[in-house]
Coordinates of C-alpha atoms and ligand atoms in Angstrom, one line a residue:
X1 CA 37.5 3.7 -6.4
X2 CA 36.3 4.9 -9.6
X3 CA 33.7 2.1 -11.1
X4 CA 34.1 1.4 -15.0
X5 CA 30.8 1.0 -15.9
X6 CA 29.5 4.3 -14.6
X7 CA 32.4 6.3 -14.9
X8 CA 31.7 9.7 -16.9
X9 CA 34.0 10.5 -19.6
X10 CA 35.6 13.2 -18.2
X11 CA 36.6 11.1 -14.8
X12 CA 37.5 8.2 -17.3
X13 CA 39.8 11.0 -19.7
X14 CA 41.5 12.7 -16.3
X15 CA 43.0 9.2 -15.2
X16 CA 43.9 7.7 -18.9
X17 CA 45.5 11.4 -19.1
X18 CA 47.3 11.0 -16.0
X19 CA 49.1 8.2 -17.7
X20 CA 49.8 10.1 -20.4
X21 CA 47.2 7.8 -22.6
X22 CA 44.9 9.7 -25.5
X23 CA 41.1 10.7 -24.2
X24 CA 40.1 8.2 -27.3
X25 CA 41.1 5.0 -24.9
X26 CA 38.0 6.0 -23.1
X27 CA 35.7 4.9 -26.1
X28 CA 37.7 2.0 -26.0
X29 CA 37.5 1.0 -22.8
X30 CA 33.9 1.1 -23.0
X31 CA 33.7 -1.5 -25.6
X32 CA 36.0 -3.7 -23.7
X33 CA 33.5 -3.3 -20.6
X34 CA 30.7 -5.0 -22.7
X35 CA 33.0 -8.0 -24.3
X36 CA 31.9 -11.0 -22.6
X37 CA 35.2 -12.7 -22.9
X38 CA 36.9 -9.5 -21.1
X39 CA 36.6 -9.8 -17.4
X40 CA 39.7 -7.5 -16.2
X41 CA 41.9 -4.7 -18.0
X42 CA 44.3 -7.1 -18.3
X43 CA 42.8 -9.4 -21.0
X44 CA 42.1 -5.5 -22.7
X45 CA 44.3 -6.3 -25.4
X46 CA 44.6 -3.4 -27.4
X47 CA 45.5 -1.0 -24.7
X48 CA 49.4 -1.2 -24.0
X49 CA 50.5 -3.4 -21.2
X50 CA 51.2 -0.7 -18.6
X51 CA 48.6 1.3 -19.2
X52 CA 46.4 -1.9 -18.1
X53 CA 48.3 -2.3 -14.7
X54 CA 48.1 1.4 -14.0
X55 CA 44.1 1.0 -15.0
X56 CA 43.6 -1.5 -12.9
X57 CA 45.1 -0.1 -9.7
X58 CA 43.0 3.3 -9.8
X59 CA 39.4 1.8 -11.8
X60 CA 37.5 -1.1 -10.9
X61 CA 36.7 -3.1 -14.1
X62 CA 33.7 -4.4 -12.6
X63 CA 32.2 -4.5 -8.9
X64 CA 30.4 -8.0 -9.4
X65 CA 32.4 -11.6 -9.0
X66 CA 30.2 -14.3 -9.9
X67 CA 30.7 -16.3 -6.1
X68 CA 28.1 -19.0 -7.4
X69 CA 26.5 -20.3 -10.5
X70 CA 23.0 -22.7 -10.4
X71 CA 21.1 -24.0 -13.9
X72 CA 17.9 -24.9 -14.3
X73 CA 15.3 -24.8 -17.1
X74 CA 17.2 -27.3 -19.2
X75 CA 20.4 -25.0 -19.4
X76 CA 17.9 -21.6 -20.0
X77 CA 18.0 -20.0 -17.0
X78 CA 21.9 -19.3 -14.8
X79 CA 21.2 -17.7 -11.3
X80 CA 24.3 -15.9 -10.1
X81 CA 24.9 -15.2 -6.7
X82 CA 27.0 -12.0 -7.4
X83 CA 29.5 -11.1 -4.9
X84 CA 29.8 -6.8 -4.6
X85 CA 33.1 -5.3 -3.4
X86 CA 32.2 -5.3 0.5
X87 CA 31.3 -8.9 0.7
X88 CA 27.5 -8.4 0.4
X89 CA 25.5 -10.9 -1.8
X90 CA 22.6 -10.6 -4.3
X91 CA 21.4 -12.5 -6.8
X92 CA 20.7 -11.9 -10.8
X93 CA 19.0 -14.3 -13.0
X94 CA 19.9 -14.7 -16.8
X95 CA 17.1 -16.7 -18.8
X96 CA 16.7 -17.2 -22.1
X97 CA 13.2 -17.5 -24.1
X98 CA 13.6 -19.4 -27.3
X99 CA 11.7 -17.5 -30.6
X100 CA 8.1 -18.8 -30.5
X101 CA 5.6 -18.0 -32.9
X102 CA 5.4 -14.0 -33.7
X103 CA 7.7 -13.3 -30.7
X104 CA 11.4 -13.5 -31.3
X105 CA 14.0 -14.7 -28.9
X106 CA 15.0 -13.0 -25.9
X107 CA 17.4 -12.9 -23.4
X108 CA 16.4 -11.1 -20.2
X109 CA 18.7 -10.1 -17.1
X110 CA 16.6 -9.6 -13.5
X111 CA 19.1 -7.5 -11.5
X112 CA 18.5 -6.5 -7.6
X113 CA 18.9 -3.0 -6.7
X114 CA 19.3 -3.8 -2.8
X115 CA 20.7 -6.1 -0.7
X116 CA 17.6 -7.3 1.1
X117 CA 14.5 -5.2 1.0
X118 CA 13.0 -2.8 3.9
X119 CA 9.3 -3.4 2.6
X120 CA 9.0 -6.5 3.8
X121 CA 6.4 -9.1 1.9
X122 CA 5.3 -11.6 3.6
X123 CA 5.6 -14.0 0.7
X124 CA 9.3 -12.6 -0.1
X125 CA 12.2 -14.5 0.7
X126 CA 14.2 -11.5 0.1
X127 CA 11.5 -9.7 2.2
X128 CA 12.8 -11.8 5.3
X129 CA 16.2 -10.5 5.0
X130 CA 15.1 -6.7 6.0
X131 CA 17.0 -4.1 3.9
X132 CA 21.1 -4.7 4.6
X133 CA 22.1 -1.9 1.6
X134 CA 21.3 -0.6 -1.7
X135 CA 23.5 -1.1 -4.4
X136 CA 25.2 1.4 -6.6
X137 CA 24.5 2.2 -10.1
X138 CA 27.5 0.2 -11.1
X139 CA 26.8 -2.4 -9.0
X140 CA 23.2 -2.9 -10.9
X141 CA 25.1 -2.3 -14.1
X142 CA 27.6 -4.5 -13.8
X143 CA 25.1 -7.5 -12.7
X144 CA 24.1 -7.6 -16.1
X145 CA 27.3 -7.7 -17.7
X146 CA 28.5 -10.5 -15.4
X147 CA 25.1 -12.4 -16.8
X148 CA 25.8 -11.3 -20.3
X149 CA 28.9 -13.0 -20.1
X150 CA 27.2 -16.4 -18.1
X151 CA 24.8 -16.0 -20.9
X152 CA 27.9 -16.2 -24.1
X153 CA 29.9 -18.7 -21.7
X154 CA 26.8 -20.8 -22.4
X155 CA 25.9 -20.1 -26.1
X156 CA 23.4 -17.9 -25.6
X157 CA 22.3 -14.6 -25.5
X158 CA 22.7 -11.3 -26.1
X159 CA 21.0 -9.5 -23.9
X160 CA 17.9 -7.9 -24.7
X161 CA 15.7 -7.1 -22.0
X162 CA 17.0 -6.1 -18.2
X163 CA 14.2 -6.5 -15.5
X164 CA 14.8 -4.7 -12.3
X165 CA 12.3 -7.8 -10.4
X166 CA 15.3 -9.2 -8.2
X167 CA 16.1 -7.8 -5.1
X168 CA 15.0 -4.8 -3.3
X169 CA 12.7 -2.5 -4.3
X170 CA 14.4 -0.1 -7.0
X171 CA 12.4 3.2 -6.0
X172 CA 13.6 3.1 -2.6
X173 CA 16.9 3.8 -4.6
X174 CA 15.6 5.6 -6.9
X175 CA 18.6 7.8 -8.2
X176 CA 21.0 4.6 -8.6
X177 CA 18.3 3.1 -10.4
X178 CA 18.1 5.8 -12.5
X179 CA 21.7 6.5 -12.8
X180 CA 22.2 2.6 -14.1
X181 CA 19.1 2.6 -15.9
X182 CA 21.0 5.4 -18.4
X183 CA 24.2 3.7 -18.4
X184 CA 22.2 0.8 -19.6
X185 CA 20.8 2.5 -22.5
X186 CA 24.1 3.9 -23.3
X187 CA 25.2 0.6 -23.6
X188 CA 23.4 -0.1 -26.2
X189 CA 20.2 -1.3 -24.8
X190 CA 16.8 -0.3 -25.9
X191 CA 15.1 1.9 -23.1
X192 CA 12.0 0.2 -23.8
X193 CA 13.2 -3.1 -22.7
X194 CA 13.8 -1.8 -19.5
X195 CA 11.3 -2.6 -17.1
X196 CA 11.3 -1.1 -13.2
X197 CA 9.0 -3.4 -11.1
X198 CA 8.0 -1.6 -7.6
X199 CA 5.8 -2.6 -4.9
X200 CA 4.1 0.9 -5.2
X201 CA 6.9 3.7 -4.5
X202 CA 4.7 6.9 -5.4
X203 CA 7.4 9.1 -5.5
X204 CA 9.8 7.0 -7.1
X205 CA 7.5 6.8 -9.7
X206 CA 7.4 10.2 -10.0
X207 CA 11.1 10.7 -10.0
X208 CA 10.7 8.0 -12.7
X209 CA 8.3 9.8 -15.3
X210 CA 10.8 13.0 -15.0
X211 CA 14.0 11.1 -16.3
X212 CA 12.8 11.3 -20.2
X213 CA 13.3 7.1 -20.2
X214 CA 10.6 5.1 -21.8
X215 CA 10.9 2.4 -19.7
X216 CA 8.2 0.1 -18.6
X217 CA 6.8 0.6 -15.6
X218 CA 5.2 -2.5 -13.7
X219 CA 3.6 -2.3 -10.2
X220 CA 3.5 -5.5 -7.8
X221 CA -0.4 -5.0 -6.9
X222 CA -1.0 -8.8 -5.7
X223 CA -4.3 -7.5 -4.3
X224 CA -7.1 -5.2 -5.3
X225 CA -8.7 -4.1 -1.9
X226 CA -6.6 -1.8 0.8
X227 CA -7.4 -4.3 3.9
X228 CA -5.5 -7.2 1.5
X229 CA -2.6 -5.0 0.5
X230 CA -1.9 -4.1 3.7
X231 CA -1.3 -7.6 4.5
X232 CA 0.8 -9.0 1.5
X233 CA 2.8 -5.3 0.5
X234 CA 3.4 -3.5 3.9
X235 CA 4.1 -0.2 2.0
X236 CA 0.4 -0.2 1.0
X237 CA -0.1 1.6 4.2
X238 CA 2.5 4.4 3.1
X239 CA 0.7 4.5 -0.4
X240 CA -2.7 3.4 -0.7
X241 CA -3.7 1.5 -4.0
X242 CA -5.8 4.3 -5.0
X243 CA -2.4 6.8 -5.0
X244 CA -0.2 4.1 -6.1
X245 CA -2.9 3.5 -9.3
X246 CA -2.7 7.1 -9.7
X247 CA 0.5 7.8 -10.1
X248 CA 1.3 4.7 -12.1
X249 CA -1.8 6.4 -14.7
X250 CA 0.5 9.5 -14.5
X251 CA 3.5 7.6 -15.5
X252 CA 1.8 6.0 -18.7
X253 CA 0.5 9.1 -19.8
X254 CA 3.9 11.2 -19.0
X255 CA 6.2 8.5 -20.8
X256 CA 3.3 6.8 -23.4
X257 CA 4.5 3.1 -22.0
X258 CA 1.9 0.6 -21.0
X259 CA 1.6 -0.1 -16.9
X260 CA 2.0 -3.7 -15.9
X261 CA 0.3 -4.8 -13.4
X262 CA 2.6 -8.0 -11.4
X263 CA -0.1 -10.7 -9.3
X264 CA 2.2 -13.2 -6.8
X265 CA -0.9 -15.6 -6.6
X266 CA -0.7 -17.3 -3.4
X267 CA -3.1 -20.1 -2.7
X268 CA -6.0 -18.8 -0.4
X269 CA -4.6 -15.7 0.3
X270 CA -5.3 -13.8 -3.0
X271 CA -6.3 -16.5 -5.7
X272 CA -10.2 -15.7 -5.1
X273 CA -12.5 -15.1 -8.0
X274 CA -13.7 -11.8 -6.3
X275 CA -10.0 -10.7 -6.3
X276 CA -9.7 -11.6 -9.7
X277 CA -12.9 -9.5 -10.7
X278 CA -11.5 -6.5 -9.3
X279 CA -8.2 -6.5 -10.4
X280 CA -9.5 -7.2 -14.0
X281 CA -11.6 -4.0 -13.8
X282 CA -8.4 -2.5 -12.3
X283 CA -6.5 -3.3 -15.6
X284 CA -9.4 -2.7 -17.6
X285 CA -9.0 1.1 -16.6
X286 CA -5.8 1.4 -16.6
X287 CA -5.1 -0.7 -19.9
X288 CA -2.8 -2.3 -18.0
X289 CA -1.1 -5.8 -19.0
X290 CA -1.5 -8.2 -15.9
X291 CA 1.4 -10.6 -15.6
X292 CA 0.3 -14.0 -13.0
X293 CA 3.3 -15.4 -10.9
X294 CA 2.2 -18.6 -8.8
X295 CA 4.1 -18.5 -5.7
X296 CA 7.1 -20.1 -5.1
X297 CA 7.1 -22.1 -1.9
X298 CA 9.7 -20.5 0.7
X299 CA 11.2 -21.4 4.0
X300 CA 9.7 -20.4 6.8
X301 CA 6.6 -19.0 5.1
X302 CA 3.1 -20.9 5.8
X303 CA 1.6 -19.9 2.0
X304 CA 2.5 -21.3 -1.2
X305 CA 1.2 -21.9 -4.7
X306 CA -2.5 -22.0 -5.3
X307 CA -4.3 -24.9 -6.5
X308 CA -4.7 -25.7 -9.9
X309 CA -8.5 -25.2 -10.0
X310 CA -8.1 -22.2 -7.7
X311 CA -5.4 -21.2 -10.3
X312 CA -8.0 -21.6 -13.3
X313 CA -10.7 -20.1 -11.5
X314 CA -8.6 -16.8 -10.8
X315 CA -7.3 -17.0 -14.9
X316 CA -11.0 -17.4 -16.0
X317 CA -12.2 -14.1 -13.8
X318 CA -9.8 -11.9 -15.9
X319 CA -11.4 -11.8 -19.2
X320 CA -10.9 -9.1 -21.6
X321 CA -7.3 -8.0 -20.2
X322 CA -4.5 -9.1 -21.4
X323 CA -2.6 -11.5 -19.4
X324 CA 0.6 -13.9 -18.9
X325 CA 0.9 -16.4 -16.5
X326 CA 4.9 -16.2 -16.1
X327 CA 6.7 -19.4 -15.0
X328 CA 8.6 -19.1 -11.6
X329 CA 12.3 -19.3 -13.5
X330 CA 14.6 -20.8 -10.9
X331 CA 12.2 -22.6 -8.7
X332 CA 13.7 -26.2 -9.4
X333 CA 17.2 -24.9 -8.2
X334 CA 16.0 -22.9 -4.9
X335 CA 16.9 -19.6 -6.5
X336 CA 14.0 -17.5 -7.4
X337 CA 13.2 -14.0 -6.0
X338 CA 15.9 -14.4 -2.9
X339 CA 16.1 -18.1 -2.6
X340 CA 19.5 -18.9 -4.2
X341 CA 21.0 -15.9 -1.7
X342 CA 19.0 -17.9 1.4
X343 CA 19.9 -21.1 0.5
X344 CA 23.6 -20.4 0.7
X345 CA 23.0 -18.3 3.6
X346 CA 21.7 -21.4 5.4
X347 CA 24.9 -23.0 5.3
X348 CA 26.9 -20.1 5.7
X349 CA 26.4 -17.0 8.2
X350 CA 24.7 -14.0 6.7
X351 CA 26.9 -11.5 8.9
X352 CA 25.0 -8.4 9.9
X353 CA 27.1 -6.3 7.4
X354 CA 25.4 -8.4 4.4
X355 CA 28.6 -10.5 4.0
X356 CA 28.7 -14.2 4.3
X357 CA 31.3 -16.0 6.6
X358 CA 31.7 -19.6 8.2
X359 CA 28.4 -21.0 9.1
X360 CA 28.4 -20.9 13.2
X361 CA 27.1 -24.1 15.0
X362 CA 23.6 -23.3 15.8
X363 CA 22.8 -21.4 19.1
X364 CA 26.1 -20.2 18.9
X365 CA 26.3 -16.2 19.6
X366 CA 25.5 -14.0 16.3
X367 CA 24.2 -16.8 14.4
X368 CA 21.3 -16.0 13.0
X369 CA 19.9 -19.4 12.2
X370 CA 18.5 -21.6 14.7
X371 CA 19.7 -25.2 12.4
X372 CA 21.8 -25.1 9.4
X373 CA 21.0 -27.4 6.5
Ligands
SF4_401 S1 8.5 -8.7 -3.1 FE1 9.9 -7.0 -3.7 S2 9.3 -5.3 -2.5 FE2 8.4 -7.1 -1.5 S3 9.9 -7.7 0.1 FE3 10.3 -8.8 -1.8 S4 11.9 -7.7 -2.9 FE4 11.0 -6.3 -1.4

């Protein structure tokens, strides 16, 4: 079934035709896709009544329902466990930064690109899950606009930055990326608030730097040494930091966007001042922001969050680059990076398809949990 979001005109023109509707609806039926208060063709008041019926049986208005809804950060952040059209789960976060200082406000979307992921990181919740399946390019577009609208239902918003940081790594679906990266920007949104975050996908990136988007590019390095990376991003053994580093260079000079380099500092594992040394001289060549994410603790994983002093020691070893220590968004309600989606999957079965049914009593055949919670 034809997706409204991604639809190209001439798809969107043959059906509105078929109904004997002007090729000018299509315009307006991309506005109405983008009005938070619209959530089906029939609350598109401006087209005529059966028009809307016959729309809605041959175009999806949108191939995200909202199947669960947590706050936290004092009513800032909404993590949505967004249902897709086969069943499957993911999870988008909607968080809002106030203005502060010389920065002005922002409201930022993180969307997953897969359900699950296939690389695998250790410290991932998501990473547990193995890859299930990718999304589409409308099902990545309309994640946003279901947070959009969380985001007006709450007073805030609109959107102004889209992160691809939620599940699944986006260059292992490179062209739906791509593909809803575009529709994005057609939307409305600035291509420069666009930022693709990939565990080190070299020819993704690649694929990336030939699309003509100047989106920013940000690499999940969490360690500065092969041996390391091998450990905490399994596709480091597919492409080696020094390729990965390479081709990320490529990128900034190809597109003129800054790199951003992404840390998950987990306590004893990668919080050590000789890390910190080397990825500063990392960045230093590059020119690359460095953006600091304590881990969040997660089931079943024996690391966590580094100390405090370990966290100040690692902070103090990256003079002279530029760097932010981003707060885990979602942590207090069990949602970030794959935790909302595990959470509910605890207390109901994640089916081997991706979709969720009754939770089976532990032990039972095809359950895939040893003890609900
Ligand atoms: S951190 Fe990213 S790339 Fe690694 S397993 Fe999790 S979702 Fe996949």
């Amino acid at each position: 079934m034809l997706a409204l979001s991604t639809a190209h005109d001439t798809a969107l023109c043959d059906v509105l035709a078929a109904h004997g509707a002007p090729a000018w609806r299509a315009r307006q039926l991309r506005r109405a896709a983008w009005r938070p208060q619209v959530s089906s063709f029939a609350e598109i008041a401006d087209l005529p009544v059966a028009l809307r019926q016959a729309l809605a049986e041959e175009i999806r208005f949108s191939t995200v329902t909202v199947a669960g809804e947590s706050p936290a950060d004092q009513g800032l952040t909404f993590k949505l466990l967004a249902r897709l059209p086969d069943g499957a789960t993911v999870e988008t976060v909607a968080m809002e930064t106030p203005a502060r200082g010389q920065s002005g406000r922002r409201s930022t979307i993180c969307v997953s690109s897969q359900v699950g992921c296939a690389v695998g990181c250790p410290f991932c919740a998501t990473g547990q899950l193995g890859l299930i399946r990718s999304c589409s390019a409308a099902e990545i577009v309309d994640q946003v606009r279901a947070a959009a609208a969380a985001l007006t239902r709450h007073g805030l918003g609109p959107v102004t930055h889209v992160v691809y940081m939620g599940m699944g790594e986006p260059l292992l679906n490179s062209e739906a990326t791509i593909e809803s990266l575009r529709t994005l920007v057609r939307a409305g949104l600035s291509a420069r608030r666009l930022t693709v975050s990939t565990s080190g996908v070299v020819p993704g990136i690649e694929r990336l730097a030939t699309t003509g988007l100047p989106v920013t590019l940000a690499i999940s390095l969490h360690a500065a040494t092969d041996d390391l990376r091998d450990r905490l991003v399994p596709l480091n053994r597919a492409y080696p930091l020094e390729q990965v580093l390479a081709a990320g260079t490529r990128y900034v000079t190809t597109r003129g966007r800054r790199l951003t380099f992404e840390w998950c500092l987990i306590g004893g594992v990668n919080d050590s001042l000789e890390q910190a040394r080397m990825l500063r001289n990392l960045a230093r060549e590059a020119h690359a922001h460095v953006n600091v994410i304590p881990m969040n603790r997660i089931d079943g994983s024996p690391w966590g969050p580094p100390s405090p002093a370990a966290a100040r020691r690692f902070l103090a070893g990256l003079d002279g680059v530029r760097v932010t220590v981003r707060d885990t968004r979602g942590a207090e309600s069990d949602a970030a990076c794959g935790q909302l989606r595990a959470a509910l999957e605890r207390r109901r079965e994640l089916r081997a398809d991706g979709t969720l049914g009754p939770m089976k009593r532990p032990g039972a055949p095809g359950s895939r949990h040893a003890a609900g919670s």
